[in-house]
Tab-separated table of C-alpha atoms in Angstrom:
chain	number	residue	atom	x	y	z
A	12	SER	CA	-10.351	99.445	149.536
A	13	GLN	CA	-10.404	97.722	146.438
A	14	THR	CA	-12.662	95.235	145.262
A	15	ILE	CA	-13.017	93.104	142.493
A	16	HIS	CA	-16.348	91.101	140.937
A	17	GLN	CA	-16.797	88.828	138.186
A	18	TRP	CA	-20.215	87.101	136.922
A	19	PRO	CA	-21.812	84.966	136.060
A	20	ALA	CA	-20.530	82.819	138.562
A	21	THR	CA	-21.764	79.421	136.859
A	22	LEU	CA	-22.720	78.927	133.587
A	23	VAL	CA	-23.812	75.416	131.497
A	24	GLN	CA	-23.146	76.301	127.682
A	25	PRO	CA	-23.331	74.160	124.585
A	26	VAL	CA	-20.577	73.189	122.336
A	27	GLY	CA	-20.379	76.391	119.742
A	28	SER	CA	-22.306	78.776	121.787
A	29	PRO	CA	-20.890	82.349	122.513
A	30	LEU	CA	-19.408	83.506	126.323
A	31	SER	CA	-19.131	86.488	127.491
A	32	LEU	CA	-17.801	86.660	130.916
A	33	GLU	CA	-17.018	90.287	132.785
A	34	CYS	CA	-15.212	91.602	135.716
A	35	THR	CA	-15.067	95.236	137.180
A	36	VAL	CA	-13.147	96.358	139.422
A	37	GLU	CA	-13.565	99.214	142.328
A	38	GLY	CA	-11.397	101.523	144.596
A	39	THR	CA	-8.285	101.990	142.762
A	40	SER	CA	-7.273	103.652	139.249
A	41	ASN	CA	-5.378	101.872	135.825
A	42	PRO	CA	-4.781	98.444	137.360
A	43	ASN	CA	-3.262	95.690	135.764
A	44	LEU	CA	-5.914	93.165	134.997
A	45	TYR	CA	-5.913	89.414	134.422
A	46	TRP	CA	-7.857	86.335	133.228
A	47	TYR	CA	-6.572	82.782	134.508
A	48	ARG	CA	-7.880	79.518	133.975
A	49	GLN	CA	-7.822	77.155	136.246
A	50	ALA	CA	-8.290	73.581	134.391
A	51	ALA	CA	-8.938	70.337	136.994
A	52	GLY	CA	-5.937	69.231	137.960
A	53	ARG	CA	-3.685	71.384	136.106
A	54	GLY	CA	-3.069	74.958	138.198
A	55	LEU	CA	-3.725	78.325	136.909
A	56	GLN	CA	-3.281	79.465	133.545
A	57	LEU	CA	-2.485	82.902	132.645
A	58	LEU	CA	-4.964	83.510	129.407
A	59	PHE	CA	-4.706	87.285	128.993
A	60	TYR	CA	-3.358	90.260	130.899
A	61	SER	CA	-3.848	94.265	130.200
A	62	VAL	CA	-1.959	97.092	131.760
A	63	GLY	CA	-4.332	99.652	130.129
A	64	ILE	CA	-7.407	100.680	128.261
A	65	GLY	CA	-7.442	98.336	125.398
A	66	GLN	CA	-3.902	97.137	125.842
A	67	ILE	CA	-4.286	93.239	125.507
A	68	SER	CA	-1.791	90.748	125.992
A	69	SER	CA	-1.999	86.660	125.246
A	70	GLU	CA	-0.242	84.302	126.636
A	71	VAL	CA	-1.642	81.525	124.786
A	72	PRO	CA	-3.196	80.825	121.258
A	73	GLN	CA	-7.277	79.697	122.006
A	74	ASN	CA	-10.291	80.836	120.654
A	75	LEU	CA	-10.953	83.267	123.257
A	76	SER	CA	-10.674	86.569	123.716
A	77	ALA	CA	-10.029	89.748	125.800
A	78	SER	CA	-11.310	93.383	125.731
A	79	ARG	CA	-10.622	95.997	128.150
A	80	PRO	CA	-13.290	98.838	127.095
A	81	GLN	CA	-12.745	101.153	130.164
A	82	ASP	CA	-10.168	101.226	132.687
A	83	ARG	CA	-11.637	99.004	135.373
A	84	GLN	CA	-13.793	96.955	133.226
A	85	PHE	CA	-12.170	93.321	131.651
A	86	ILE	CA	-14.228	90.818	129.599
A	87	LEU	CA	-13.206	87.123	128.210
A	88	SER	CA	-15.067	86.132	125.278
A	89	SER	CA	-15.343	83.366	122.942
A	90	LYS	CA	-17.452	83.179	119.843
A	91	LYS	CA	-17.730	79.661	119.515
A	92	LEU	CA	-16.746	77.576	122.659
A	93	LEU	CA	-15.317	74.045	122.680
A	94	LEU	CA	-15.718	71.345	124.938
A	95	SER	CA	-11.934	72.168	126.103
A	96	ASP	CA	-12.923	75.736	127.415
A	97	SER	CA	-14.692	74.211	130.567
A	98	GLY	CA	-13.050	75.261	133.711
A	99	PHE	CA	-12.717	77.749	136.857
A	100	TYR	CA	-12.512	81.293	135.069
A	101	LEU	CA	-10.535	83.642	137.669
A	102	CYS	CA	-10.106	87.403	136.909
A	103	ALA	CA	-7.456	89.456	139.126
A	104	PHE	CA	-6.130	92.900	139.222
A	105	MET	CA	-2.589	94.330	140.345
A	106	ILE	CA	-2.094	97.839	142.177
A	107	GLN	CA	1.032	98.728	139.792
A	108	GLY	CA	4.137	98.200	141.463
A	109	ALA	CA	2.475	96.428	144.653
A	110	GLY	CA	2.914	92.698	143.580
A	111	GLU	CA	-0.494	91.470	145.220
A	112	LEU	CA	-2.745	89.540	143.001
A	113	PHE	CA	-6.337	89.944	144.223
A	114	PHE	CA	-8.911	87.549	142.984
A	115	GLY	CA	-12.235	87.864	141.976
A	116	GLU	CA	-14.687	84.668	142.979
A	117	GLY	CA	-14.361	82.961	140.213
A	118	SER	CA	-16.684	82.073	137.400
A	119	ARG	CA	-17.220	78.143	136.566
A	120	LEU	CA	-17.678	76.970	132.776
A	121	THR	CA	-19.598	73.976	132.019
A	122	VAL	CA	-19.408	73.315	128.178
A	123	LEU	CA	-21.487	69.854	126.892
B	157	GLY	CA	13.385	80.801	132.600
B	158	ASN	CA	10.911	81.339	135.703
B	159	SER	CA	8.913	78.438	137.350
B	160	VAL	CA	7.494	77.192	140.055
B	161	THR	CA	7.318	73.518	141.489
B	162	GLN	CA	5.493	72.901	144.794
B	163	MET	CA	5.251	68.978	146.166
B	164	GLU	CA	2.011	67.238	144.258
B	165	GLY	CA	-0.855	66.523	146.657
B	166	PRO	CA	-3.456	65.647	147.881
B	167	VAL	CA	-1.941	65.727	151.239
B	168	THR	CA	-4.366	64.591	154.060
B	169	LEU	CA	-3.472	65.044	157.598
B	170	SER	CA	-5.416	64.816	160.986
B	171	GLU	CA	-6.420	67.873	162.654
B	172	GLU	CA	-3.150	69.334	165.345
B	173	ALA	CA	-1.041	67.478	163.032
B	174	PHE	CA	2.210	69.631	161.451
B	175	LEU	CA	2.110	70.513	157.885
B	176	THR	CA	4.995	71.246	155.471
B	177	ILE	CA	4.424	72.033	151.639
B	178	ASN	CA	7.123	72.274	149.767
B	179	CYS	CA	7.840	74.739	147.333
B	180	THR	CA	11.220	75.797	145.062
B	181	TYR	CA	11.170	78.260	142.325
B	182	THR	CA	13.403	78.919	139.091
B	183	ALA	CA	13.927	82.810	138.901
B	184	THR	CA	16.072	85.318	136.918
B	185	GLY	CA	16.631	88.703	139.193
B	186	TYR	CA	15.085	88.877	142.680
B	187	PRO	CA	11.699	87.493	142.863
B	188	SER	CA	8.845	87.696	145.306
B	189	LEU	CA	7.738	84.995	146.773
B	190	PHE	CA	4.180	84.457	148.091
B	191	TRP	CA	1.398	81.904	148.879
B	192	TYR	CA	-2.100	82.007	148.066
B	193	VAL	CA	-5.049	79.709	149.114
B	194	GLN	CA	-8.113	78.632	147.265
B	195	TYR	CA	-10.886	77.829	149.517
B	196	PRO	CA	-13.439	75.320	148.099
B	197	GLY	CA	-15.918	76.955	145.585
B	198	GLU	CA	-14.046	80.568	145.678
B	199	GLY	CA	-11.377	82.434	144.205
B	200	LEU	CA	-7.421	82.833	145.537
B	201	GLN	CA	-6.450	85.017	148.128
B	202	LEU	CA	-3.003	85.797	149.270
B	203	LEU	CA	-2.005	84.257	152.706
B	204	LEU	CA	1.866	85.516	153.230
B	205	LYS	CA	4.651	86.445	150.834
B	206	ALA	CA	8.224	87.740	151.385
B	207	THR	CA	9.949	90.197	149.225
B	208	LYS	CA	14.048	89.362	149.962
B	209	ALA	CA	16.117	86.421	150.692
B	210	ASP	CA	15.914	85.637	154.515
B	211	ASP	CA	12.375	87.414	155.104
B	212	LYS	CA	10.026	85.095	156.647
B	213	GLY	CA	5.787	85.561	155.750
B	214	SER	CA	3.227	84.727	158.340
B	215	ASN	CA	-0.427	84.694	158.589
B	216	LYS	CA	-2.920	82.738	160.392
B	217	GLY	CA	-0.237	80.514	162.272
B	218	PHE	CA	1.365	79.599	158.571
B	219	GLU	CA	5.052	80.295	158.091
B	220	ALA	CA	7.537	80.489	155.488
B	221	THR	CA	10.870	81.896	154.621
B	222	TYR	CA	12.532	82.973	151.644
B	223	ARG	CA	15.808	80.908	151.233
B	224	LYS	CA	17.700	82.157	148.435
B	225	GLU	CA	20.480	79.217	148.845
B	226	THR	CA	17.894	76.669	148.281
B	227	THR	CA	15.741	78.639	145.731
B	228	SER	CA	12.692	77.409	148.337
B	229	PHE	CA	9.577	78.808	149.891
B	230	HIS	CA	8.103	75.692	151.563
B	231	LEU	CA	4.785	76.577	153.757
B	232	GLU	CA	4.656	75.477	157.321
B	233	LYS	CA	1.801	75.113	160.077
B	234	GLY	CA	2.639	73.927	163.980
B	235	SER	CA	-0.810	72.703	164.388
B	236	VAL	CA	-3.662	72.128	160.983
B	237	GLN	CA	-7.341	72.540	161.692
B	238	VAL	CA	-10.333	71.422	159.563
B	239	SER	CA	-10.676	74.837	158.346
B	240	ASP	CA	-7.334	74.711	156.532
B	241	SER	CA	-8.702	72.300	154.139
B	242	ALA	CA	-7.973	74.328	150.873
B	243	VAL	CA	-5.505	74.230	147.624
B	244	TYR	CA	-2.629	76.138	148.618
B	245	PHE	CA	-0.081	77.711	145.626
B	246	CYS	CA	2.829	78.888	145.522
B	247	ALA	CA	3.906	81.852	143.216
B	248	LEU	CA	6.389	83.895	142.261
B	249	ASP	CA	6.886	87.726	141.115
B	250	ARG	CA	9.931	88.725	139.026
B	251	GLY	CA	9.555	91.986	139.857
B	252	SER	CA	8.370	93.756	136.938
B	253	THR	CA	5.950	96.491	136.352
B	254	LEU	CA	4.008	93.982	134.470
B	255	GLY	CA	3.511	92.225	137.979
B	256	ARG	CA	3.279	88.616	135.832
B	257	LEU	CA	2.933	85.958	138.476
B	258	TYR	CA	4.079	82.239	138.288
B	259	PHE	CA	1.698	79.904	139.911
B	260	GLY	CA	2.640	76.328	140.845
B	261	ARG	CA	0.354	73.514	140.436
B	262	GLY	CA	-1.405	73.746	143.524
B	263	THR	CA	-1.878	71.642	146.247
B	264	GLN	CA	-5.104	70.148	147.900
B	265	LEU	CA	-4.496	69.786	151.808
B	266	THR	CA	-7.607	68.052	153.630
B	267	VAL	CA	-7.610	68.023	157.205
B	268	TRP	CA	-9.905	65.399	159.108
B	269	PRO	CA	-11.186	65.998	162.838
């Protein structure tokens, strides 16, 4: 069966510091991969998605970036965090054509 | 465009009460519709889905019927439990190979004993 894991689960970072959140998927090949952000009271916002290695599409302009160095690895990064980057970040994958998203456990980022 | 609108919360109910969370959508083509649930401190998980008009998705006592004529996919449960307390998200997939899901804002449900 397919599984997804992301880490760290909780992160407290000062403004201006870098960020790296990592997500890995097991049990499937060539999945679509997604990064969502859930800010308080604002629902889910799609940040990035990827349909293959090295292929990243951005949904909203921001100071975050994403990379997919391997088929089942998806990384969310920032060079300098802003206060507004605080939130709950969710990685997800979809088996292509299946229509169902599987979410990781989430990473709570607090920028102080 | 594609969008999902769901009723704003929070919704507070007593145990064994009837639950309805409204969801309407706007989409091109023939989307699939989903309800996801997020328990406190966790990621989202699929609750139920429907892939075509008049389909009824069901799971754990929850039901939702895909109504194309009213572009709705309301979530219902006849008797809620304290363990149902969570945030519920309605979502649509317009069926492209990209797998782009559009989510509603989420509805917080709290059930008291």
